[in-house]
Coordinates of C-alpha atoms in Angstrom, one line a residue:
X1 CA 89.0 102.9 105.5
X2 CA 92.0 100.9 104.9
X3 CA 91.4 98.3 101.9
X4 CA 93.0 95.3 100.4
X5 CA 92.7 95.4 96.6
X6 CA 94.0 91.9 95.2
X7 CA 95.4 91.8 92.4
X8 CA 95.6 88.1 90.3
X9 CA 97.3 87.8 87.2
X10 CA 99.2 85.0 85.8
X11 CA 102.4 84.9 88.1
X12 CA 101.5 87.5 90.7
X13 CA 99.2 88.9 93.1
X14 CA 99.8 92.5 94.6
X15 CA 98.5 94.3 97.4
X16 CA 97.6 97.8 98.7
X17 CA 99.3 96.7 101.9
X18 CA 102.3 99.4 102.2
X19 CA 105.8 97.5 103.0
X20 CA 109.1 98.3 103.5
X21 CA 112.6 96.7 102.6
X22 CA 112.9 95.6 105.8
X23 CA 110.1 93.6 106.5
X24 CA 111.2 91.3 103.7
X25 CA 114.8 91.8 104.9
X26 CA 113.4 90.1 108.4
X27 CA 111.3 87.5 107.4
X28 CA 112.9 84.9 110.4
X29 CA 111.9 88.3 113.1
X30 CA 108.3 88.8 112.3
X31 CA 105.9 87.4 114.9
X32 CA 102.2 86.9 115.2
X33 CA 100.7 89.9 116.9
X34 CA 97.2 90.6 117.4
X35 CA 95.3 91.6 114.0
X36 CA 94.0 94.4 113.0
X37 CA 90.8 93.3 110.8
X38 CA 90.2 94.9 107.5
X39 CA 86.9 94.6 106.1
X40 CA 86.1 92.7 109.3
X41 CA 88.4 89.9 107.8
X42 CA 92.4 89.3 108.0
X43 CA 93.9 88.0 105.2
X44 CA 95.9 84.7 104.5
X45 CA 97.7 83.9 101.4
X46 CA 99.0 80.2 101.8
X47 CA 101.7 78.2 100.0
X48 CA 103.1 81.3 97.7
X49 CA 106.2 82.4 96.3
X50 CA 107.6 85.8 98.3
X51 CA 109.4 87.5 95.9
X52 CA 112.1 89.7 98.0
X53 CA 112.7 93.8 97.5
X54 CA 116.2 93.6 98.1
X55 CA 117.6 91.0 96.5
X56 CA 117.1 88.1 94.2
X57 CA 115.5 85.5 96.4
X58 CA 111.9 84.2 96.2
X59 CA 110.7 82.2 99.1
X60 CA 108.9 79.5 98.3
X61 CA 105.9 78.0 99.9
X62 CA 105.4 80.4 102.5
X63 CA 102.2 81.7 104.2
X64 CA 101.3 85.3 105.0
X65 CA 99.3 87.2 107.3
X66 CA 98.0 90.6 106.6
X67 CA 95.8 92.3 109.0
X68 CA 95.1 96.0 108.6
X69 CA 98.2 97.7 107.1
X70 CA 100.5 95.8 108.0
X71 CA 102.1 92.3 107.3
X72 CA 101.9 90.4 110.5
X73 CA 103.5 87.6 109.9
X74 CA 105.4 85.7 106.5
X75 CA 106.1 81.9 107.8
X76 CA 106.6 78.3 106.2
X77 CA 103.2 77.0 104.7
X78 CA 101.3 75.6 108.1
X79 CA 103.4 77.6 110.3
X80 CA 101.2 81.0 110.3
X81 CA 98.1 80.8 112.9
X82 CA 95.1 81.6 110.9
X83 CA 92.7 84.2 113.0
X84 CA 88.8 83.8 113.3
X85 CA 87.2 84.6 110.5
X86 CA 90.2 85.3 108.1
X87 CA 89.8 85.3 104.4
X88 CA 92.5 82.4 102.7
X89 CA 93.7 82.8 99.4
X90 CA 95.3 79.8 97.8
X91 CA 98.9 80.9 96.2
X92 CA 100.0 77.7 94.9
X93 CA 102.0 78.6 91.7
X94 CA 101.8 82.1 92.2
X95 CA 104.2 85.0 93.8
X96 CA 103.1 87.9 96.4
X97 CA 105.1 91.2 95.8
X98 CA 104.4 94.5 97.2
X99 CA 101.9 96.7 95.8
X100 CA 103.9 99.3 93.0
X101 CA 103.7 103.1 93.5
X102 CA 103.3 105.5 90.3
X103 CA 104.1 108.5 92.0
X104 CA 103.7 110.9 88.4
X105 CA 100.4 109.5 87.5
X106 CA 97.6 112.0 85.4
X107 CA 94.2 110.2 86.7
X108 CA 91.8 111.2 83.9
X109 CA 88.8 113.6 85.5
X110 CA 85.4 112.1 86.2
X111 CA 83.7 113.5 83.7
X112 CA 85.6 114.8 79.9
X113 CA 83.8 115.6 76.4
X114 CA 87.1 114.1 75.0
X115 CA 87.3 110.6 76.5
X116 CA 85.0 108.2 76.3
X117 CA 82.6 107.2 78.9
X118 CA 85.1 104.2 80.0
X119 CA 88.4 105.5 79.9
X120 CA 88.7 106.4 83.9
X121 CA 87.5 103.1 84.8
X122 CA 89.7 101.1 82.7
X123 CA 92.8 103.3 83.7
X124 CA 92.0 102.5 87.1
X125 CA 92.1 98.9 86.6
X126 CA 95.2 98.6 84.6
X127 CA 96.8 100.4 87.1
X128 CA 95.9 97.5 89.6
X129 CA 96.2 94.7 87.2
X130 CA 100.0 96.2 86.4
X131 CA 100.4 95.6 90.0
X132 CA 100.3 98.9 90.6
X133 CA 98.2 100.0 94.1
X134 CA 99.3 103.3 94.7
X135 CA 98.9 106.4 92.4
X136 CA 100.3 110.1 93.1
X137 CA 98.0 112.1 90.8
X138 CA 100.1 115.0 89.3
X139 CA 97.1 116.8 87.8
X140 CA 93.9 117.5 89.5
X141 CA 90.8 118.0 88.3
X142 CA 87.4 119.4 89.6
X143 CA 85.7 116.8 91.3
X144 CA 88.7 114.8 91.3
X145 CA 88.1 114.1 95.3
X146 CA 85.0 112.5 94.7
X147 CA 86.9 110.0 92.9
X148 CA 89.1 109.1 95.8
X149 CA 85.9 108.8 98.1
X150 CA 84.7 106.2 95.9
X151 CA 87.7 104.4 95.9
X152 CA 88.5 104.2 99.6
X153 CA 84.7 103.3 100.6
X154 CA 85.4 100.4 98.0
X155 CA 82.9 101.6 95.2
X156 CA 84.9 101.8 92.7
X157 CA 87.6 99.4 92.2
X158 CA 91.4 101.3 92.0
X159 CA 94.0 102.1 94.0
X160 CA 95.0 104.4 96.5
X161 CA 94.8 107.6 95.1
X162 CA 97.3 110.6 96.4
X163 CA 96.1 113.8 94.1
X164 CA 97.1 116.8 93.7
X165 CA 94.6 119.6 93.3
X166 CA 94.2 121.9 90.3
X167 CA 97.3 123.3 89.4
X168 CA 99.0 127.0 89.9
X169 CA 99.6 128.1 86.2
X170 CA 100.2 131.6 84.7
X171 CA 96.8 131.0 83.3
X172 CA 94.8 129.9 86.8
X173 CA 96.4 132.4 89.0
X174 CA 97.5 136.0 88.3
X175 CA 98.5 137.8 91.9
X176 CA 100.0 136.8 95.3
X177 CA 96.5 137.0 96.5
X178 CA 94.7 134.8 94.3
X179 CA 98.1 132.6 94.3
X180 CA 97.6 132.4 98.5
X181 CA 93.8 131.8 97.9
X182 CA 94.0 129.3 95.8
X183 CA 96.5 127.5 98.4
X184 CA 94.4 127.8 101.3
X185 CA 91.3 126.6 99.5
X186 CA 92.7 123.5 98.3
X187 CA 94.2 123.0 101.5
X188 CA 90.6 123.2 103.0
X189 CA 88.8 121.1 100.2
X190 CA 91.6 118.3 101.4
X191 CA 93.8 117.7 98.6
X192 CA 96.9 116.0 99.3
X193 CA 99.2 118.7 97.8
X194 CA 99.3 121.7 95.6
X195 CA 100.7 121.2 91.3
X196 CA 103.0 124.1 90.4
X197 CA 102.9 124.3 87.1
X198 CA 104.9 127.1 84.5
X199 CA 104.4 131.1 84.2
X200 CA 103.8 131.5 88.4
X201 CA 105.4 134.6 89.5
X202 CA 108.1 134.8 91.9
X203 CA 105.7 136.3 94.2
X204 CA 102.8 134.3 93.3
X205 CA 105.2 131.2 93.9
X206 CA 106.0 132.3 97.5
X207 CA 102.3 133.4 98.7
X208 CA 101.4 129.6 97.7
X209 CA 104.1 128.3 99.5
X210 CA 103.8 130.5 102.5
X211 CA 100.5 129.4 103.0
X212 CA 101.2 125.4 101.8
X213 CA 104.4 125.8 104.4
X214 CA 102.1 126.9 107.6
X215 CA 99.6 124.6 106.7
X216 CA 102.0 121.4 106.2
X217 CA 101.3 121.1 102.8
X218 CA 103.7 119.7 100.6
X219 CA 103.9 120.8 96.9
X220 CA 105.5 119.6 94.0
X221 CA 105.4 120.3 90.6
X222 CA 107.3 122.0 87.9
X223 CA 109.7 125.2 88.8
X224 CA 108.4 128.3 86.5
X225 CA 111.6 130.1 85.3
X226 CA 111.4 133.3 87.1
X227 CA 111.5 131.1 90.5
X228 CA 114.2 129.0 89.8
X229 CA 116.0 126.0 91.1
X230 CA 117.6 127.5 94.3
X231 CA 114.0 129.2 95.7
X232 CA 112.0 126.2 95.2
X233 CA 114.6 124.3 97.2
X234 CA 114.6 126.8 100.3
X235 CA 110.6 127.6 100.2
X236 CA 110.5 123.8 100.6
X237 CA 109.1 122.3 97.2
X238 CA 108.5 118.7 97.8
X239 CA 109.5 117.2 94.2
X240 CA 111.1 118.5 91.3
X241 CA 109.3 117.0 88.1
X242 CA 110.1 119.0 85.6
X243 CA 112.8 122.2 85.1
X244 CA 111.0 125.0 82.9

């Protein structure tokens, strides 16, 4: 389910609505279209400051329309038609900026013997009130998917959670086959990508990303020594975080 999670601090409100350079570069080309609702409700925010992603302007006093993952429409205050039922959000003296992306985030697990009993939930919502309304998860942990379920049906209150699954380590994985296991059951479980982490064979690397590769899915992570630069380049390794 696609969700707005608002975010109001002193000078800014963000939004999980994705956008991209250019539809702040056009703000004169976007047009009213037909809305998609979310939650059963677009959203308005009226008189605000639009702070631009590609250069130094702010807009001031404009009104924006957001209707299912997308921006519909970012107009002078009284110029945006308001749809049945949308939600208004008054944004005198504040600004509206894009929702950030932490896209090496570790999202604690559920449940630990080490942290205490609020830690996840307030990391969650100092991710959001940081403006922050996208997090790639660079360490999975079991029941981690859970997690993510509860955010999107709106149960929990964080943001959009990308995780990667548990990771492939010398000390989780210890043959090709297990290596190409492991793949294909996090692939099933739904993940959103595999976590290389150091000691993985050469073999063990390319039985993971065989199986990642015919499935479509992407992998990032560290590149164990005996793989190498070159290797994880050609088998198709999403992201390069670290170089062991």
């Amino acid at each position: 389910m696609v969700r707005i999670a608002i975010s109001i601090a002193i000078l800014f409100f963000s939004t999980t609505v994705p956008v991209s350079a250019q539809d702040f570069r056009s703000i004169d080309n976007i047009t009213d279209s037909e809305p998609i609702l979310i939650d059963d409700r677009p959203v308005v925010f009226e008189n605000i400051n639009v702070v631009s992603m590609v250069d130094d302007r702010i807009q001031p006093g404009m009104d924006v329309l957001v209707s299912g993952d997308r921006i519909r429409s970012i107009r002078p205050h009284g110029e945006v038609v308001h749809p049945s039922g949308a939600a208004v959000i008054d944004g005198s003296g504040h600004y509206l900026m894009p929702g950030l992306a932490e896209m090496h985030g570790h999202i604690p697990p559920i449940e630990s013997d080490r942290l205490p009993d609020r830690y996840l939930d307030d990391v969650l919502f100092l991710y959001l009130s940081g403006g922050v309304t996208t997090v790639r998860g660079m360490l999975g942990h079991e029941n981690q998917l859970l997690l993510k379920e509860s955010v999107n049906s709106s149960e929990l209150l964080g943001p959009n959670l990308y995780l990667a699954g548990p990771s492939f380590s010398g000390g989780s994985i210890s043959s090709p086959e297990q290596a190409a296991r492991r793949a294909q059951q996090q692939i099933e479980e739904g993940w959103d990508l595999l976590k290389v982490h150091p000691g993985v064979t050469l073999a063990e690397y390319q039985a993971m990303a065989e199986v990642a590769n015919d499935a479509g899915m992407p992998f990032a992570g560290h590149i164990p020594e005996e793989v190498g630069l070159e290797t994880a380049i050609r088998m198709g390794q999403q992201t390069i975080e670290h170089m062991d």
